[in-house]
mmCIF file of C-alpha atoms and ligand atoms in Angstrom:
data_model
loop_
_atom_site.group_PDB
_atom_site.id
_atom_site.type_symbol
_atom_site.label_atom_id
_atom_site.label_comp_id
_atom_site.label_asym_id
_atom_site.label_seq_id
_atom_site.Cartn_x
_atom_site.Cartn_y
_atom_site.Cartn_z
ATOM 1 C CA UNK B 1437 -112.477 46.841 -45.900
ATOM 2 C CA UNK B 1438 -114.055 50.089 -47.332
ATOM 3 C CA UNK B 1439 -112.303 51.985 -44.833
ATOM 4 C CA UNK B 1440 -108.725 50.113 -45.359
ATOM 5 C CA UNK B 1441 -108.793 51.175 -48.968
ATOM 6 C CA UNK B 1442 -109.606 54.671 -47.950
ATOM 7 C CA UNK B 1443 -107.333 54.759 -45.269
ATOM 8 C CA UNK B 1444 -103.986 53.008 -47.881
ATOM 9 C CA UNK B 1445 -105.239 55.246 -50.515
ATOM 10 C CA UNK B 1446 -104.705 58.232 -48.416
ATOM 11 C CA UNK B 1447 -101.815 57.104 -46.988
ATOM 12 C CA UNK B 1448 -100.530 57.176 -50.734
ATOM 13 C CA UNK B 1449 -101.660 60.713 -51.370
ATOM 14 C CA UNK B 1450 -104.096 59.107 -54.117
ATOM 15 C CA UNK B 1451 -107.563 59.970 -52.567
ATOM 16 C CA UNK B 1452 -109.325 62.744 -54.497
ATOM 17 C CA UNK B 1453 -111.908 65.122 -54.290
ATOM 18 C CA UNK B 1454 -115.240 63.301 -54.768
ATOM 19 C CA UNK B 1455 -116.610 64.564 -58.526
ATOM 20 C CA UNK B 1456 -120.062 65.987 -59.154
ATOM 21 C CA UNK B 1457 -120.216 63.374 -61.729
ATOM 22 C CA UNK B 1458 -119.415 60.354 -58.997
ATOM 23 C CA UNK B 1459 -122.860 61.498 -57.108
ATOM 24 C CA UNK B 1460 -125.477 58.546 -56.826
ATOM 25 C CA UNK B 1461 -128.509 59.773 -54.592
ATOM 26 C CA UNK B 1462 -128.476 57.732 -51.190
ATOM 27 C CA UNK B 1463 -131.112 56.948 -48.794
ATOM 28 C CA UNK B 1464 -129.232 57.604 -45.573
ATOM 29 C CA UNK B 1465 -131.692 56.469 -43.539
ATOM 30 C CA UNK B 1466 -132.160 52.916 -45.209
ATOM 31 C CA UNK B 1467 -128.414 52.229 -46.189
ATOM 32 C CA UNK B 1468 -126.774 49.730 -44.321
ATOM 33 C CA UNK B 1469 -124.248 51.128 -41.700
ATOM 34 C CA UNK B 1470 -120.990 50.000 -41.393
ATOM 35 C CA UNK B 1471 -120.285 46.811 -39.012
ATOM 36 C CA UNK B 1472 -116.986 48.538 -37.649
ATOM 37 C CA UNK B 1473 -116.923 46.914 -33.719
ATOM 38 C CA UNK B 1474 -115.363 49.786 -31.736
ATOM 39 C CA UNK B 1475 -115.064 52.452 -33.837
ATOM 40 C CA UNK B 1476 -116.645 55.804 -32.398
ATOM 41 C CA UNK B 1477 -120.298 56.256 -34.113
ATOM 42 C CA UNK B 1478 -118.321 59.848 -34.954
ATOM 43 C CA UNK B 1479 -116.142 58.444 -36.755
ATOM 44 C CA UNK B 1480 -118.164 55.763 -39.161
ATOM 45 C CA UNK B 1481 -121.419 58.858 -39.415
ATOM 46 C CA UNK B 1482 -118.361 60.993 -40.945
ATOM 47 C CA UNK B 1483 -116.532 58.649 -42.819
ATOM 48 C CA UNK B 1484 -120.093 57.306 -44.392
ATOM 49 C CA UNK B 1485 -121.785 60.759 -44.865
ATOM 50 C CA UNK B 1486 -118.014 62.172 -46.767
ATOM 51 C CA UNK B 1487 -116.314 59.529 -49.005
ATOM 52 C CA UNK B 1488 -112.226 60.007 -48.695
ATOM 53 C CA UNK B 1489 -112.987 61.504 -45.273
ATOM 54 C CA UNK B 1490 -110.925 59.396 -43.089
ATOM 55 C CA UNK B 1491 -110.696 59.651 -38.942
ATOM 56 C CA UNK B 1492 -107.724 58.645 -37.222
ATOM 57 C CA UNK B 1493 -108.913 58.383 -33.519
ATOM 58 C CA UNK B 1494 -105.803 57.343 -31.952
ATOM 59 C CA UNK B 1495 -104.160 60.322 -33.506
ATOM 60 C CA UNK B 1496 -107.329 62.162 -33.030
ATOM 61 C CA UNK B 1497 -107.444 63.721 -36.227
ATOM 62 C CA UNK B 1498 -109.410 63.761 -39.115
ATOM 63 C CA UNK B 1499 -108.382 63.642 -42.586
ATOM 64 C CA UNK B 1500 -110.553 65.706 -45.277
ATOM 65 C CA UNK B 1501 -111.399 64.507 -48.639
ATOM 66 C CA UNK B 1502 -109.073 66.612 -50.491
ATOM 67 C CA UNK B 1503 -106.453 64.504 -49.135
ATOM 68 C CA UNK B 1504 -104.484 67.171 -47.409
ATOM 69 C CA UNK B 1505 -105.942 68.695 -44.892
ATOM 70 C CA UNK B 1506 -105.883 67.405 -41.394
ATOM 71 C CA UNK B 1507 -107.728 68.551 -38.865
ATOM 72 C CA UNK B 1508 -108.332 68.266 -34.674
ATOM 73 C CA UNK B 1509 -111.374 66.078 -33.988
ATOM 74 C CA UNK B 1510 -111.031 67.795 -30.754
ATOM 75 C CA UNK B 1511 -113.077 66.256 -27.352
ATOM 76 C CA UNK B 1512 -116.243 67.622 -25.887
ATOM 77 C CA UNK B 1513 -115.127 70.544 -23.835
ATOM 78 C CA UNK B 1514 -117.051 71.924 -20.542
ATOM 79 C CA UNK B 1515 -117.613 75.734 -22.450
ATOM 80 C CA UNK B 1516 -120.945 77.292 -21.855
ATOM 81 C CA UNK B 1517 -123.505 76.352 -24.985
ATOM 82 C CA UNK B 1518 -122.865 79.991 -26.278
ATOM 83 C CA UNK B 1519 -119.224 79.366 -26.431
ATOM 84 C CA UNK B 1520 -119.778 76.175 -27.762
ATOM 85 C CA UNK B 1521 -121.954 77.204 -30.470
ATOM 86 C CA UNK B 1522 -119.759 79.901 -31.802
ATOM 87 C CA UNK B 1523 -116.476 77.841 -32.179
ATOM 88 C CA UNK B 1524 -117.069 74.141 -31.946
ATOM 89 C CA UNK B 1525 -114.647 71.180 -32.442
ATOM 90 C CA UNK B 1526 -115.610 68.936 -34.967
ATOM 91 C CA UNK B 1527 -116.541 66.174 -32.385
ATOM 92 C CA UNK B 1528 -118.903 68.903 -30.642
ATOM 93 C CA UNK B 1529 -120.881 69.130 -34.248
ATOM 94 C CA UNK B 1530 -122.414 65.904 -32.574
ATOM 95 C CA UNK B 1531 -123.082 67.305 -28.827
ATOM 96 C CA UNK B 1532 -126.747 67.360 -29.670
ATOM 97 C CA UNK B 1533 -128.094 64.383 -31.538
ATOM 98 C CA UNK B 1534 -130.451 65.043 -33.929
ATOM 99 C CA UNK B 1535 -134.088 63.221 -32.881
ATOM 100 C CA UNK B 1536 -134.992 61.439 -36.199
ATOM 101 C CA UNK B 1537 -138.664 61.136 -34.648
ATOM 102 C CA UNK B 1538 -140.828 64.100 -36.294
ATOM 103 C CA UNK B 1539 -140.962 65.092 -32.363
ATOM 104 C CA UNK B 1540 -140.446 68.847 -31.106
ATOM 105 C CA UNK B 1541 -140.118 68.096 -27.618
ATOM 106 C CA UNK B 1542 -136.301 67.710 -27.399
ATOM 107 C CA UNK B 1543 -135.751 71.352 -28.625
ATOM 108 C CA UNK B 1544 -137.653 72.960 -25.947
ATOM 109 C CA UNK B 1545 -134.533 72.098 -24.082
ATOM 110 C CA UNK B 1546 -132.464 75.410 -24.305
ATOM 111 C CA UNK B 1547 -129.524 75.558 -26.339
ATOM 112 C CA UNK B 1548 -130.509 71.847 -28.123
ATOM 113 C CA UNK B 1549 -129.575 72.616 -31.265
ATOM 114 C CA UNK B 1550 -128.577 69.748 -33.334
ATOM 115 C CA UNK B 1551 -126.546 70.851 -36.696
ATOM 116 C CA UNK B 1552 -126.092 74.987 -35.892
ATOM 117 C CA UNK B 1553 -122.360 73.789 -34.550
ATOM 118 C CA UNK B 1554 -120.151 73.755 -37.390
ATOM 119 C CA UNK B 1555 -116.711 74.008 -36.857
ATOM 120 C CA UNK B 1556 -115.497 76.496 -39.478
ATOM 121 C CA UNK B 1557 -112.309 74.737 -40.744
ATOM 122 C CA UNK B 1558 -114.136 71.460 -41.071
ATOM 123 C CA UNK B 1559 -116.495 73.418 -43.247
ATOM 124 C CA UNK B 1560 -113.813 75.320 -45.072
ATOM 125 C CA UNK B 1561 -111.833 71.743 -46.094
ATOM 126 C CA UNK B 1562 -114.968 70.295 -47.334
ATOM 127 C CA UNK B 1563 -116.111 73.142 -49.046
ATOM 128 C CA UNK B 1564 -115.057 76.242 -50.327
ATOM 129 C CA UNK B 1565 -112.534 79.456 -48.665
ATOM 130 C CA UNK B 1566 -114.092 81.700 -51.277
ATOM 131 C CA UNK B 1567 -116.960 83.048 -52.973
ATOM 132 C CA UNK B 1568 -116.127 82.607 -56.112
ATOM 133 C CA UNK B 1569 -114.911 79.287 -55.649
ATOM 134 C CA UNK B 1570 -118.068 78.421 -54.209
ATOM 135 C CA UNK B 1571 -120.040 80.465 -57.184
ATOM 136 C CA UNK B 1572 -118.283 77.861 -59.756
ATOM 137 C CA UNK B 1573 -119.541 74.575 -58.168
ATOM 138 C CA UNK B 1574 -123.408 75.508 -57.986
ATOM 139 C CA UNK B 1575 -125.873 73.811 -60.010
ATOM 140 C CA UNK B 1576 -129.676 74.727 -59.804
ATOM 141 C CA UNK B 1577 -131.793 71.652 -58.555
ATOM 142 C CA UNK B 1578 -136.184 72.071 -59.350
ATOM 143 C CA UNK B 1579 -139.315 71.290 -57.642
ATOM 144 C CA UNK B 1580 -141.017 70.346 -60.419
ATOM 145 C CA UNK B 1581 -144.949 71.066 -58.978
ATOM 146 C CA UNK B 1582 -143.990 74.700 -58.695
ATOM 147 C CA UNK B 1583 -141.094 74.957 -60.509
ATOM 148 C CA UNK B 1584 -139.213 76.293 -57.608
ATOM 149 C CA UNK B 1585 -135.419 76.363 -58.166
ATOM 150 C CA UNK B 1586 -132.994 75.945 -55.749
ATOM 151 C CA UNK B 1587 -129.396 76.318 -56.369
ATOM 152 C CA UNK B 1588 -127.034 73.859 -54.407
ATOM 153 C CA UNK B 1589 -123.195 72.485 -54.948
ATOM 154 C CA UNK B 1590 -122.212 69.033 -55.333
ATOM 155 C CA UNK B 1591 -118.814 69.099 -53.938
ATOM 156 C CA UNK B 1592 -120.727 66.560 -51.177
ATOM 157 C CA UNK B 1593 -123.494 65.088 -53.598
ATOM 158 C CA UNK B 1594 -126.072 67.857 -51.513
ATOM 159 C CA UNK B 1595 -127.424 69.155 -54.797
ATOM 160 C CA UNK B 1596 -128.004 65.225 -55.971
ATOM 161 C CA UNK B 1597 -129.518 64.315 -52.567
ATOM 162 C CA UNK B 1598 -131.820 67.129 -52.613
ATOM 163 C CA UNK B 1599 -132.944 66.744 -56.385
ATOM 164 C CA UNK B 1600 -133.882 63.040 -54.924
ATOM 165 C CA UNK B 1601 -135.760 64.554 -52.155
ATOM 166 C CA UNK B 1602 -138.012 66.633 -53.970
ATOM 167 C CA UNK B 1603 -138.911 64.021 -56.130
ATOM 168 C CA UNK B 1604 -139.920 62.117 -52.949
ATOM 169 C CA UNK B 1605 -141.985 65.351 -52.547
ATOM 170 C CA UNK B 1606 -143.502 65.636 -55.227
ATOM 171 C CA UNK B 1607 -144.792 62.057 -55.547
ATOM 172 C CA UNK B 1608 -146.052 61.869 -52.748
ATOM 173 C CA UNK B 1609 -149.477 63.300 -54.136
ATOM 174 C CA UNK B 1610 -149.962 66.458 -51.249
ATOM 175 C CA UNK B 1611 -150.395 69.990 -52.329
ATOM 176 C CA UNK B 1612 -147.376 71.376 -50.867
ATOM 177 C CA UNK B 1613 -146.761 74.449 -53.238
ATOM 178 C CA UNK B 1614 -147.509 77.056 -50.700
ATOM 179 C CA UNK B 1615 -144.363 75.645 -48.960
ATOM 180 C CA UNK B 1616 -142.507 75.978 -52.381
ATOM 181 C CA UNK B 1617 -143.611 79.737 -53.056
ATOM 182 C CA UNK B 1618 -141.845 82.740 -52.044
ATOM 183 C CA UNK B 1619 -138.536 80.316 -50.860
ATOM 184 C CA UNK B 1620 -136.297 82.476 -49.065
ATOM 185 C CA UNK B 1621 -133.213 80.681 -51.542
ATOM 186 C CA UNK B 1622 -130.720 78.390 -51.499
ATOM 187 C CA UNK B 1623 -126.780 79.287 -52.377
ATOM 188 C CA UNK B 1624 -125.881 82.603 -50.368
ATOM 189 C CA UNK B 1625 -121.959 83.611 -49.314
ATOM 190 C CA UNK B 1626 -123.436 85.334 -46.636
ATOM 191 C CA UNK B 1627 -122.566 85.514 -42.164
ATOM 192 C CA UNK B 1628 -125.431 83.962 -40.124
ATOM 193 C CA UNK B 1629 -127.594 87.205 -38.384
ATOM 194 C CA UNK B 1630 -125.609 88.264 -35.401
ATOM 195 C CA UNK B 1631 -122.535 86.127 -36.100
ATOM 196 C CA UNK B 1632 -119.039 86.401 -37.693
ATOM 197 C CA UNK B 1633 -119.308 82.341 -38.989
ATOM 198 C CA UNK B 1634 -120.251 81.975 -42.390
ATOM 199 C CA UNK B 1635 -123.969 80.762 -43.386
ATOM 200 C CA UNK B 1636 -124.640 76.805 -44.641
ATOM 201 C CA UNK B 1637 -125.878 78.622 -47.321
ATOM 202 C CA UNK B 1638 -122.127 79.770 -48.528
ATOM 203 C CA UNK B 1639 -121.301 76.166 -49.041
ATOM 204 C CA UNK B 1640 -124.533 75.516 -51.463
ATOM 205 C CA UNK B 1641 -125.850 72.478 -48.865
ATOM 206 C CA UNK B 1642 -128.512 74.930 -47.302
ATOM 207 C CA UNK B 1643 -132.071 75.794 -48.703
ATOM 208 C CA UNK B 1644 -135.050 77.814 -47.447
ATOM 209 C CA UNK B 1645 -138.815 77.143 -47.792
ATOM 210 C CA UNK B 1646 -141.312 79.838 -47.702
ATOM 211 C CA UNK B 1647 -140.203 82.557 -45.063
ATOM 212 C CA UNK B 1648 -143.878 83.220 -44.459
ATOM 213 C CA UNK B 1649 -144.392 79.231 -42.937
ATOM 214 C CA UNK B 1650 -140.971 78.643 -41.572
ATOM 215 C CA UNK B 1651 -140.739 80.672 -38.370
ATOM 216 C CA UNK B 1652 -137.486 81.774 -37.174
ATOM 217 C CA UNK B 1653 -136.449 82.207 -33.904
ATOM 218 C CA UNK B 1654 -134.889 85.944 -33.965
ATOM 219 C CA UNK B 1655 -138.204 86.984 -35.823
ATOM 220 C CA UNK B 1656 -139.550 85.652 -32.673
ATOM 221 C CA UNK B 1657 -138.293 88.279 -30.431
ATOM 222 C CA UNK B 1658 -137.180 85.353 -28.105
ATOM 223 C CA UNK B 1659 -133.684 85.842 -26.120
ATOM 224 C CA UNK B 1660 -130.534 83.483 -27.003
ATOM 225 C CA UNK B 1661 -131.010 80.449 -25.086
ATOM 226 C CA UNK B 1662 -134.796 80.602 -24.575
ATOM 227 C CA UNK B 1663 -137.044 79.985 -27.461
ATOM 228 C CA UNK B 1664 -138.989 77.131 -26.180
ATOM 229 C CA UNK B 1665 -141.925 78.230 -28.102
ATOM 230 C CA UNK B 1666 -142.677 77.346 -31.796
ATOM 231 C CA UNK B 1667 -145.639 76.690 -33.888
ATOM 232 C CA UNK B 1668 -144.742 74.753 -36.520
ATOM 233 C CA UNK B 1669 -146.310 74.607 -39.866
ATOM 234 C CA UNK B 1670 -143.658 72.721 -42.098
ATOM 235 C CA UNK B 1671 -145.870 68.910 -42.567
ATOM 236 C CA UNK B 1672 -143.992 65.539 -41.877
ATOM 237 C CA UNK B 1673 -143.763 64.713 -45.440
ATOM 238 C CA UNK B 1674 -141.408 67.198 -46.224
ATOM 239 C CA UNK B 1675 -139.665 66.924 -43.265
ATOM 240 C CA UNK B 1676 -138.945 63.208 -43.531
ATOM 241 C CA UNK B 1677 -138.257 63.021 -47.339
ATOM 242 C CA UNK B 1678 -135.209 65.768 -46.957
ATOM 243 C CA UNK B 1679 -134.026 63.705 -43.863
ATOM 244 C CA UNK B 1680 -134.291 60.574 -45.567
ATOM 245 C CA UNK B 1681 -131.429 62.273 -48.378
ATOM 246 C CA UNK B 1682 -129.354 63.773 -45.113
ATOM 247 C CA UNK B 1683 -130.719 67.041 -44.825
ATOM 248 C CA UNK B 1684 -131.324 68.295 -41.120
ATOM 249 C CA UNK B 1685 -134.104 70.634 -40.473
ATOM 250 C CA UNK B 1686 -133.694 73.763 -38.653
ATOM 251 C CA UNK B 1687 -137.381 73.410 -36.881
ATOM 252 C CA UNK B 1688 -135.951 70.914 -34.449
ATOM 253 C CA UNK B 1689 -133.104 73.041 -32.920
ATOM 254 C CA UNK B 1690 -133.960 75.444 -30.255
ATOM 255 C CA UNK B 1691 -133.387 78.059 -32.276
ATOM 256 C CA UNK B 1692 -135.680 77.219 -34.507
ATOM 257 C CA UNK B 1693 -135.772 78.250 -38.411
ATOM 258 C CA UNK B 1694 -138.329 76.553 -39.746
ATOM 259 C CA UNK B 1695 -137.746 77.482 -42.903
ATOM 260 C CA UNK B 1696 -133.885 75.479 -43.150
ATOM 261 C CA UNK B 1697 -132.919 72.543 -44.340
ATOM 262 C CA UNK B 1698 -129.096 72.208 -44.459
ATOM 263 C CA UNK B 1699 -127.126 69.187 -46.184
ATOM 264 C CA UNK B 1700 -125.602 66.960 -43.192
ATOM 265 C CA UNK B 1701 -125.935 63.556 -43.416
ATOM 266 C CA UNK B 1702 -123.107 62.834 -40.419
ATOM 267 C CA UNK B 1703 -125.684 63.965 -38.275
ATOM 268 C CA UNK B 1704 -128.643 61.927 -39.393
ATOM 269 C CA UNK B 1705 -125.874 58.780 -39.207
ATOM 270 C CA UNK B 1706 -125.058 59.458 -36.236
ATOM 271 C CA UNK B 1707 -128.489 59.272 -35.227
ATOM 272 C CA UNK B 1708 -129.020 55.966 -36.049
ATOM 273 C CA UNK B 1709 -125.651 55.041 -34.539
ATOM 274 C CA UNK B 1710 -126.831 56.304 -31.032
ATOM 275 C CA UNK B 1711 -130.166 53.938 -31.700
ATOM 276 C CA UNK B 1712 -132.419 56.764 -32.618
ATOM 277 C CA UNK B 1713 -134.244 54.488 -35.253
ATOM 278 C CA UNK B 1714 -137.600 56.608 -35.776
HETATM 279 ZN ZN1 ZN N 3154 -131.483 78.916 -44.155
#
């Protein structure tokens, strides 16, 4: 019904970008999903995670919320994972699904890195083409233990979501400063190492804890493709509590960076969709 509204209203050229002030925190991993028989999990994780995001699969397009853009969901291709990773189609954002168990095993498989493929005009339409457009939108969001501050946008609600996780954090009664000192930051128009594509961190839906704990795998000295080794040292609690407001953690990809947490709550969705109930 929902999705009919969504669907007319676009149809109409009335759907508008979601306001900071329409963000409500949700619990992504408690909400109730969508009983849409036949519809690709895809398409409900996006259309859930993005309000006014709307996927025509027949067409195979997908229709951002700022009720203009449409773009390719495009299939899974047969690329190599490099190729993949450095220009995705939207539906290849999902190739790896993200294990909602707090379980390292699946990304000693090389290459399993569930949320590093981003498909840059996806992330252009539901964010920002600019710096300075991007500068405008941020908002600082506090971990009030330490007082660390974080600065995030709420273009998606990912500044909301996260001030709801660190509450979660925080009463949860653990020490966990040492996690919350010397953050390596939050909002950053910057290219990921090695790469032309533009950081999470441009879009304000990406934070770092402290460098010193994350690990990250080019710090590692490991080779592209084969960094099966990582010693974590982030705890469960923080995991789980940024997961639980749709933030994906960087310490379960292969190419680990333990350190990142980035705002994508398609991919925790779709988790649940493929039956990956932790
Ligand atoms: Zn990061």
């Amino acid at each position: 019904m929902l999705n009919a509204i969504v669907r007319c209203a676009l149809l109409l050229g009335l759907a508008a970008p979601v306001a900071a002030s329409d963000c409500t925190a949700r619990d992504f991993l408690g909400l109730t999903l969508p009983d849409s028989p036949g519809r690709p999990a895809i398409a409900i994780a996006l259309e859930t995670a993005y309000p006014g995001l709307y996927v025509d699969e027949g067409q195979g397009n997908v229709h951002m919320p700022d009720g203009s853009t449409v773009l390719p969901l495009g299939g899974v291709t047969g690329r190599d994972p490099a190729q993949r990773l450095d220009s995705p189609t939207i539906a290849e954002q999902f190739f790896y699904t993200y294990p909602l168990a707090f379980d390292l095993g699946p990304r000693q498989v090389p290459w399993t890195d569930p949320g590093r493929l981003r498909n840059p005009a996806f992330f252009e339409a539901l964010y920002y083409s600019t710096q300075a457009e991007a500068a405008a939108d941020m908002r600082r969001v506090t971990y009030a233990p330490t007082g660390t501050r974080f600065v995030l946008g709420d273009r998606t609600c990912a500044a909301t979501q996260l001030d709801a996780a660190l509450r979660d954090i925080a009463g949860q009664g653990i020490d966990y400063s040492r996690f919350f000192r010397n953050v390596g930051g939050s909002f950053n128009w910057r290219r990921i190492a090695g790469t032309d594509r533009l950081s999470a961190h441009s879009f304000g839906i990406a934070l770092d804890l402290n460098a010193d704990l994350g690990g990250y795998w080019r710090w590692s000295g490991a080779a592209p493709g084969a960094a099966q080794r990582y010693d974590n040292q982030i705890p469960e609690g923080i995991v789980a509590a940024l997961e639980r407001y749709g933030f994906v953690w960087g310490g379960k990809w292969h190419h680990f960076d333990g350190m990142h947490f980035e705002y994508r709550p398609e991919l925790i969705l779709h988790a649940r969709l493929s039956g990956d109930r932790a």
